[in-house]
Amino acid sequence: MIEAREVFPGVHHLTDAMGVSMTLLQGAGRAMLFDTGYGLENVRERVLELTDREVDVVLSHGHHDHILGARWFGRTYLSEEDLEEYRLRTGRAQREKVAAQAAGKGLTVPGDFLTAVWPEPVALKMGERICGFESLCSDLGDLKITLMKVPGHTPGSLILYIEKWGLMLTADNWNPCTWLWFPSAIPARIWRENMKRVMAAFPVRWVLCSHDGRLFSRDTVDRYLQALTDEKMNQAERVRLDERIDTRQVCLEREGMRFVFDWRKFRR
Ligand SMILES: [Zn+2]
């Protein structure tokens, strides 16, 4: 079951049975779906229950929990930098892992989940630059949005800003527990500066992310980024997530917030 919550008029935050979120934006003319979840359920059918507009589907980055739902759509868009990651994460080995996780949660996996062919996304073309980030402005009809490529969680990670509500969709580039340790993540210090820069570029009031359904105030993200000093990162404790990667974490005092990163890339 894909749960849908209308956070602002025309903005639905959807959460799939595996617990990852995506966002549906509806303007007077068109709609846009930002991310597609794990793809175990028919995301397209769920979206069509919520809108009768034509839907453009944009993937925030190439990780499996955001892209496997792309199979339900004919065309999706993704940063060129993340296409390789998309191919890896829609591969059979990753799908087997997801199917096992889903079975562990007692969820039904579609019969063709391991054999279906995932469509290759179209590389998103971005013509403008805002604060140095490649950007694309679009109007869905009384809903102006800006997509920006903000390297961090992956090299091609996208962030979306909705002017009308002062709402930033960070996807995995910021979560209360932000992960910057996967092989495709960029060094933590560069991510932090990119995030500070993008938050300063817009009059952001609210933030939605992928792995926590709550609506966060801008202040929460600003404080998170301010608290994550070089000193704290230098003292980060080791955490074992993958034996091939020296992974460390900083626990921030507020509401159990954490930052997990690749230590070697940070020290380079
Ligand atoms: Zn991710």
Coordinates of C-alpha atoms and ligand atoms in Angstrom, one line a residue:
M1 CA 0.0 0.0 0.0
I2 CA 1.4 3.4 -1.0
E3 CA 0.3 5.9 1.6
A4 CA -0.4 9.5 0.4
R5 CA -0.4 12.6 2.5
E6 CA -1.3 16.0 1.2
V7 CA 1.4 18.2 2.8
F8 CA 0.4 21.4 0.9
P9 CA -2.4 21.8 -1.7
G10 CA -1.1 20.0 -4.8
V11 CA 1.8 18.4 -2.9
H12 CA 1.4 14.7 -1.9
H13 CA 4.1 13.0 0.0
L14 CA 3.8 9.3 -0.8
T15 CA 5.4 6.4 1.2
D16 CA 5.6 2.9 -0.1
A17 CA 5.3 -0.3 1.9
M18 CA 9.1 -0.5 2.2
G19 CA 9.1 2.9 3.9
V20 CA 10.7 5.2 1.3
S21 CA 9.0 8.4 0.3
M22 CA 8.4 10.1 -3.0
T23 CA 6.5 13.4 -3.9
L24 CA 3.8 14.1 -6.4
L25 CA 3.4 17.8 -7.4
Q26 CA 0.3 18.9 -9.2
G27 CA 0.0 22.2 -11.0
A28 CA -2.9 23.5 -13.1
G29 CA -1.3 22.1 -16.2
R30 CA 1.0 19.2 -15.5
A31 CA 2.1 17.0 -12.6
M32 CA 5.6 15.8 -11.6
L33 CA 6.5 12.7 -9.6
F34 CA 9.9 13.1 -7.8
D35 CA 11.1 9.5 -7.3
T36 CA 9.3 6.2 -7.6
G37 CA 10.2 4.1 -4.6
Y38 CA 11.1 0.4 -4.5
G39 CA 8.6 -0.6 -7.3
L40 CA 7.0 -3.5 -5.5
E41 CA 3.6 -1.9 -6.0
N42 CA 2.2 -0.2 -9.1
V43 CA 3.2 3.4 -8.4
R44 CA 1.7 4.7 -11.6
E45 CA -1.8 3.4 -10.7
R46 CA -1.5 5.0 -7.3
V47 CA -0.4 8.3 -8.8
L48 CA -3.3 8.2 -11.3
E49 CA -5.7 7.9 -8.4
L50 CA -4.4 11.3 -7.2
T51 CA -4.1 13.2 -10.5
D52 CA -5.6 13.4 -14.0
R53 CA -2.7 15.5 -15.3
E54 CA 0.1 14.3 -17.5
V55 CA 2.9 13.2 -15.1
D56 CA 6.6 13.8 -15.7
V57 CA 8.7 11.4 -13.7
V58 CA 12.1 12.6 -12.3
L59 CA 14.4 10.4 -10.3
S60 CA 16.4 12.2 -7.6
H61 CA 19.4 9.8 -8.0
G62 CA 20.3 6.3 -9.1
H63 CA 19.7 4.2 -5.9
H64 CA 17.4 1.2 -6.0
D65 CA 14.9 2.5 -3.4
H66 CA 14.2 5.6 -5.6
I67 CA 14.3 4.0 -9.1
L68 CA 12.8 0.5 -9.0
G69 CA 9.4 2.0 -9.4
A70 CA 10.5 3.5 -12.8
R71 CA 9.4 0.1 -14.3
W72 CA 5.8 1.3 -14.1
F73 CA 6.4 4.3 -16.3
G74 CA 7.3 4.6 -20.0
R75 CA 9.7 7.5 -19.6
T76 CA 11.7 8.8 -16.6
Y77 CA 14.4 11.4 -16.2
L78 CA 17.7 11.2 -14.3
S79 CA 21.0 13.0 -14.2
E80 CA 23.5 11.7 -16.6
E81 CA 26.1 11.2 -13.8
D82 CA 23.8 8.7 -12.2
L83 CA 22.9 6.5 -15.2
E84 CA 25.7 4.0 -14.4
E85 CA 24.4 3.7 -10.8
Y86 CA 20.9 3.2 -12.2
R87 CA 22.1 0.3 -14.3
L88 CA 23.9 -1.3 -11.3
R89 CA 20.9 -0.8 -9.0
T90 CA 18.3 -2.2 -11.3
G91 CA 20.5 -5.2 -11.9
R92 CA 19.5 -8.7 -10.9
A93 CA 21.8 -8.9 -7.8
Q94 CA 20.2 -5.7 -6.3
R95 CA 16.7 -6.9 -7.2
E96 CA 17.3 -10.2 -5.4
K97 CA 18.4 -8.3 -2.3
V98 CA 15.2 -6.1 -2.4
A99 CA 13.0 -9.2 -3.0
A100 CA 14.6 -10.9 0.1
Q101 CA 14.1 -7.7 2.2
A102 CA 10.5 -7.4 1.0
A103 CA 9.8 -11.1 1.8
G104 CA 11.3 -10.5 5.3
K105 CA 8.7 -7.8 5.9
G106 CA 5.9 -10.1 4.7
L107 CA 5.3 -8.1 1.5
T108 CA 4.3 -9.5 -1.8
V109 CA 6.9 -9.3 -4.6
P110 CA 5.5 -9.0 -8.2
G111 CA 6.0 -12.3 -10.1
D112 CA 8.3 -10.7 -12.7
F113 CA 10.3 -8.6 -10.3
L114 CA 13.5 -10.5 -11.1
T115 CA 13.0 -10.9 -14.8
A116 CA 11.4 -7.6 -16.0
V117 CA 13.4 -5.2 -18.1
W118 CA 13.8 -1.7 -16.5
P119 CA 13.6 1.1 -19.0
E120 CA 16.7 3.3 -19.3
P121 CA 15.9 6.9 -18.1
V122 CA 16.5 9.9 -20.3
A123 CA 19.5 12.0 -19.2
L124 CA 18.1 15.3 -17.9
K125 CA 19.3 18.4 -19.8
M126 CA 19.8 21.4 -17.6
G127 CA 20.5 24.7 -19.3
E128 CA 20.9 27.3 -16.4
R129 CA 23.1 27.7 -13.5
I130 CA 21.9 28.8 -10.0
C131 CA 24.7 29.4 -7.5
G132 CA 26.9 27.4 -9.7
F133 CA 24.6 24.4 -9.8
E134 CA 23.2 23.1 -13.1
S135 CA 19.5 23.9 -12.9
L136 CA 16.2 23.6 -14.7
C137 CA 13.2 25.8 -14.1
S138 CA 9.7 24.6 -15.0
D139 CA 6.1 25.8 -14.5
L140 CA 3.5 23.1 -13.9
G141 CA 0.8 25.8 -14.2
D142 CA 0.6 27.9 -11.0
L143 CA 3.4 25.8 -9.5
K144 CA 6.9 26.9 -10.3
I145 CA 9.7 24.4 -9.6
T146 CA 13.4 24.5 -9.9
L147 CA 15.5 21.3 -10.2
M148 CA 19.1 21.5 -9.3
K149 CA 22.0 19.1 -9.6
V150 CA 23.7 19.2 -6.2
P151 CA 26.6 16.6 -6.0
G152 CA 26.6 14.9 -2.6
H153 CA 24.9 11.6 -1.8
T154 CA 25.7 10.7 -5.5
P155 CA 27.4 12.9 -8.1
G156 CA 24.1 13.5 -10.0
S157 CA 21.8 14.0 -7.0
L158 CA 18.9 16.3 -7.7
I159 CA 17.2 18.7 -5.3
L160 CA 13.8 20.2 -6.1
Y161 CA 12.5 23.6 -4.9
I162 CA 8.8 24.6 -5.0
E163 CA 8.6 28.4 -4.9
K164 CA 4.9 28.7 -3.9
W165 CA 5.4 26.8 -0.6
G166 CA 9.1 27.6 0.0
L167 CA 9.5 23.8 0.0
M168 CA 12.7 22.0 -0.7
L169 CA 12.7 18.3 -1.6
T170 CA 16.2 17.0 -0.6
A171 CA 15.6 13.3 -1.4
D172 CA 18.8 11.5 0.1
N173 CA 21.0 14.6 -0.1
W174 CA 19.6 15.4 3.4
N175 CA 17.8 13.1 5.8
P176 CA 17.8 13.2 9.6
C177 CA 20.2 10.3 9.2
T178 CA 22.2 11.3 6.1
W179 CA 24.3 8.6 4.4
L180 CA 27.4 9.7 2.6
W181 CA 29.3 6.4 2.5
F182 CA 28.1 4.5 -0.5
P183 CA 30.9 4.2 -3.2
S184 CA 29.3 6.8 -5.4
A185 CA 29.1 9.5 -2.6
I186 CA 31.3 12.5 -2.9
P187 CA 33.6 13.6 0.0
A188 CA 31.6 14.8 3.1
R189 CA 33.1 18.3 3.3
I190 CA 32.2 19.1 -0.3
W191 CA 28.6 17.8 0.2
R192 CA 28.3 20.0 3.3
E193 CA 29.4 23.1 1.5
N194 CA 27.1 22.3 -1.5
M195 CA 24.1 21.9 0.9
K196 CA 24.9 25.2 2.7
R197 CA 25.1 26.9 -0.7
V198 CA 21.8 25.5 -2.0
M199 CA 19.9 26.3 1.3
A200 CA 21.2 29.9 1.0
A201 CA 20.2 30.2 -2.6
F202 CA 16.4 30.0 -2.0
P203 CA 13.9 31.4 0.7
V204 CA 13.4 27.8 1.9
R205 CA 10.8 27.5 4.7
W206 CA 10.1 23.7 4.7
V207 CA 12.0 20.5 3.8
L208 CA 10.8 17.0 2.8
C209 CA 13.2 14.1 2.5
S210 CA 13.1 10.4 1.5
H211 CA 13.6 8.5 4.6
D212 CA 11.5 10.3 7.2
G213 CA 7.9 11.3 6.4
R214 CA 7.9 14.4 8.6
L215 CA 7.8 18.0 7.3
F216 CA 10.9 19.7 8.6
S217 CA 11.5 23.4 9.1
R218 CA 14.4 25.0 7.3
D219 CA 15.9 25.7 10.7
T220 CA 16.3 22.0 11.4
V221 CA 18.5 21.6 8.3
D222 CA 20.5 24.7 8.9
R223 CA 21.2 23.7 12.4
Y224 CA 22.2 20.2 11.3
L225 CA 24.7 21.6 8.7
Q226 CA 26.1 24.1 11.2
A227 CA 26.5 21.5 13.9
L228 CA 28.5 19.3 11.5
T229 CA 31.9 20.9 12.0
D230 CA 35.2 19.6 10.9
E231 CA 36.1 19.1 14.5
K232 CA 33.1 16.8 15.0
M233 CA 33.8 14.9 11.8
N234 CA 37.5 14.4 12.9
Q235 CA 36.2 12.8 16.1
A236 CA 33.6 10.7 14.4
E237 CA 33.2 7.1 15.8
R238 CA 33.6 4.0 13.7
V239 CA 30.4 2.2 12.7
R240 CA 30.3 -1.1 10.8
L241 CA 28.0 -1.1 7.8
D242 CA 30.2 -2.6 5.1
E243 CA 33.6 -4.1 5.8
R244 CA 35.1 -2.7 2.6
I245 CA 34.4 0.9 3.6
D246 CA 35.8 2.7 6.7
T247 CA 32.5 4.2 7.8
R248 CA 32.2 6.8 10.6
Q249 CA 29.3 8.6 12.2
V250 CA 28.6 11.8 13.9
C251 CA 25.6 11.9 16.3
L252 CA 24.1 15.3 16.5
E253 CA 22.3 16.2 19.7
R254 CA 18.9 16.9 18.2
E255 CA 16.2 14.3 17.8
G256 CA 18.6 11.4 17.2
M257 CA 20.1 13.0 14.0
R258 CA 23.2 11.4 12.5
F259 CA 25.6 11.8 9.7
V260 CA 27.4 8.7 8.3
F261 CA 30.3 9.1 5.9
D262 CA 33.2 7.5 4.2
W263 CA 36.2 8.3 6.4
R264 CA 38.9 7.8 3.7
K265 CA 37.2 10.3 1.3
F266 CA 37.0 12.8 4.1
R267 CA 40.7 12.5 5.0
R268 CA 41.9 12.6 1.5
Ligands
ZN1 ZN 20.2 7.0 -2.0

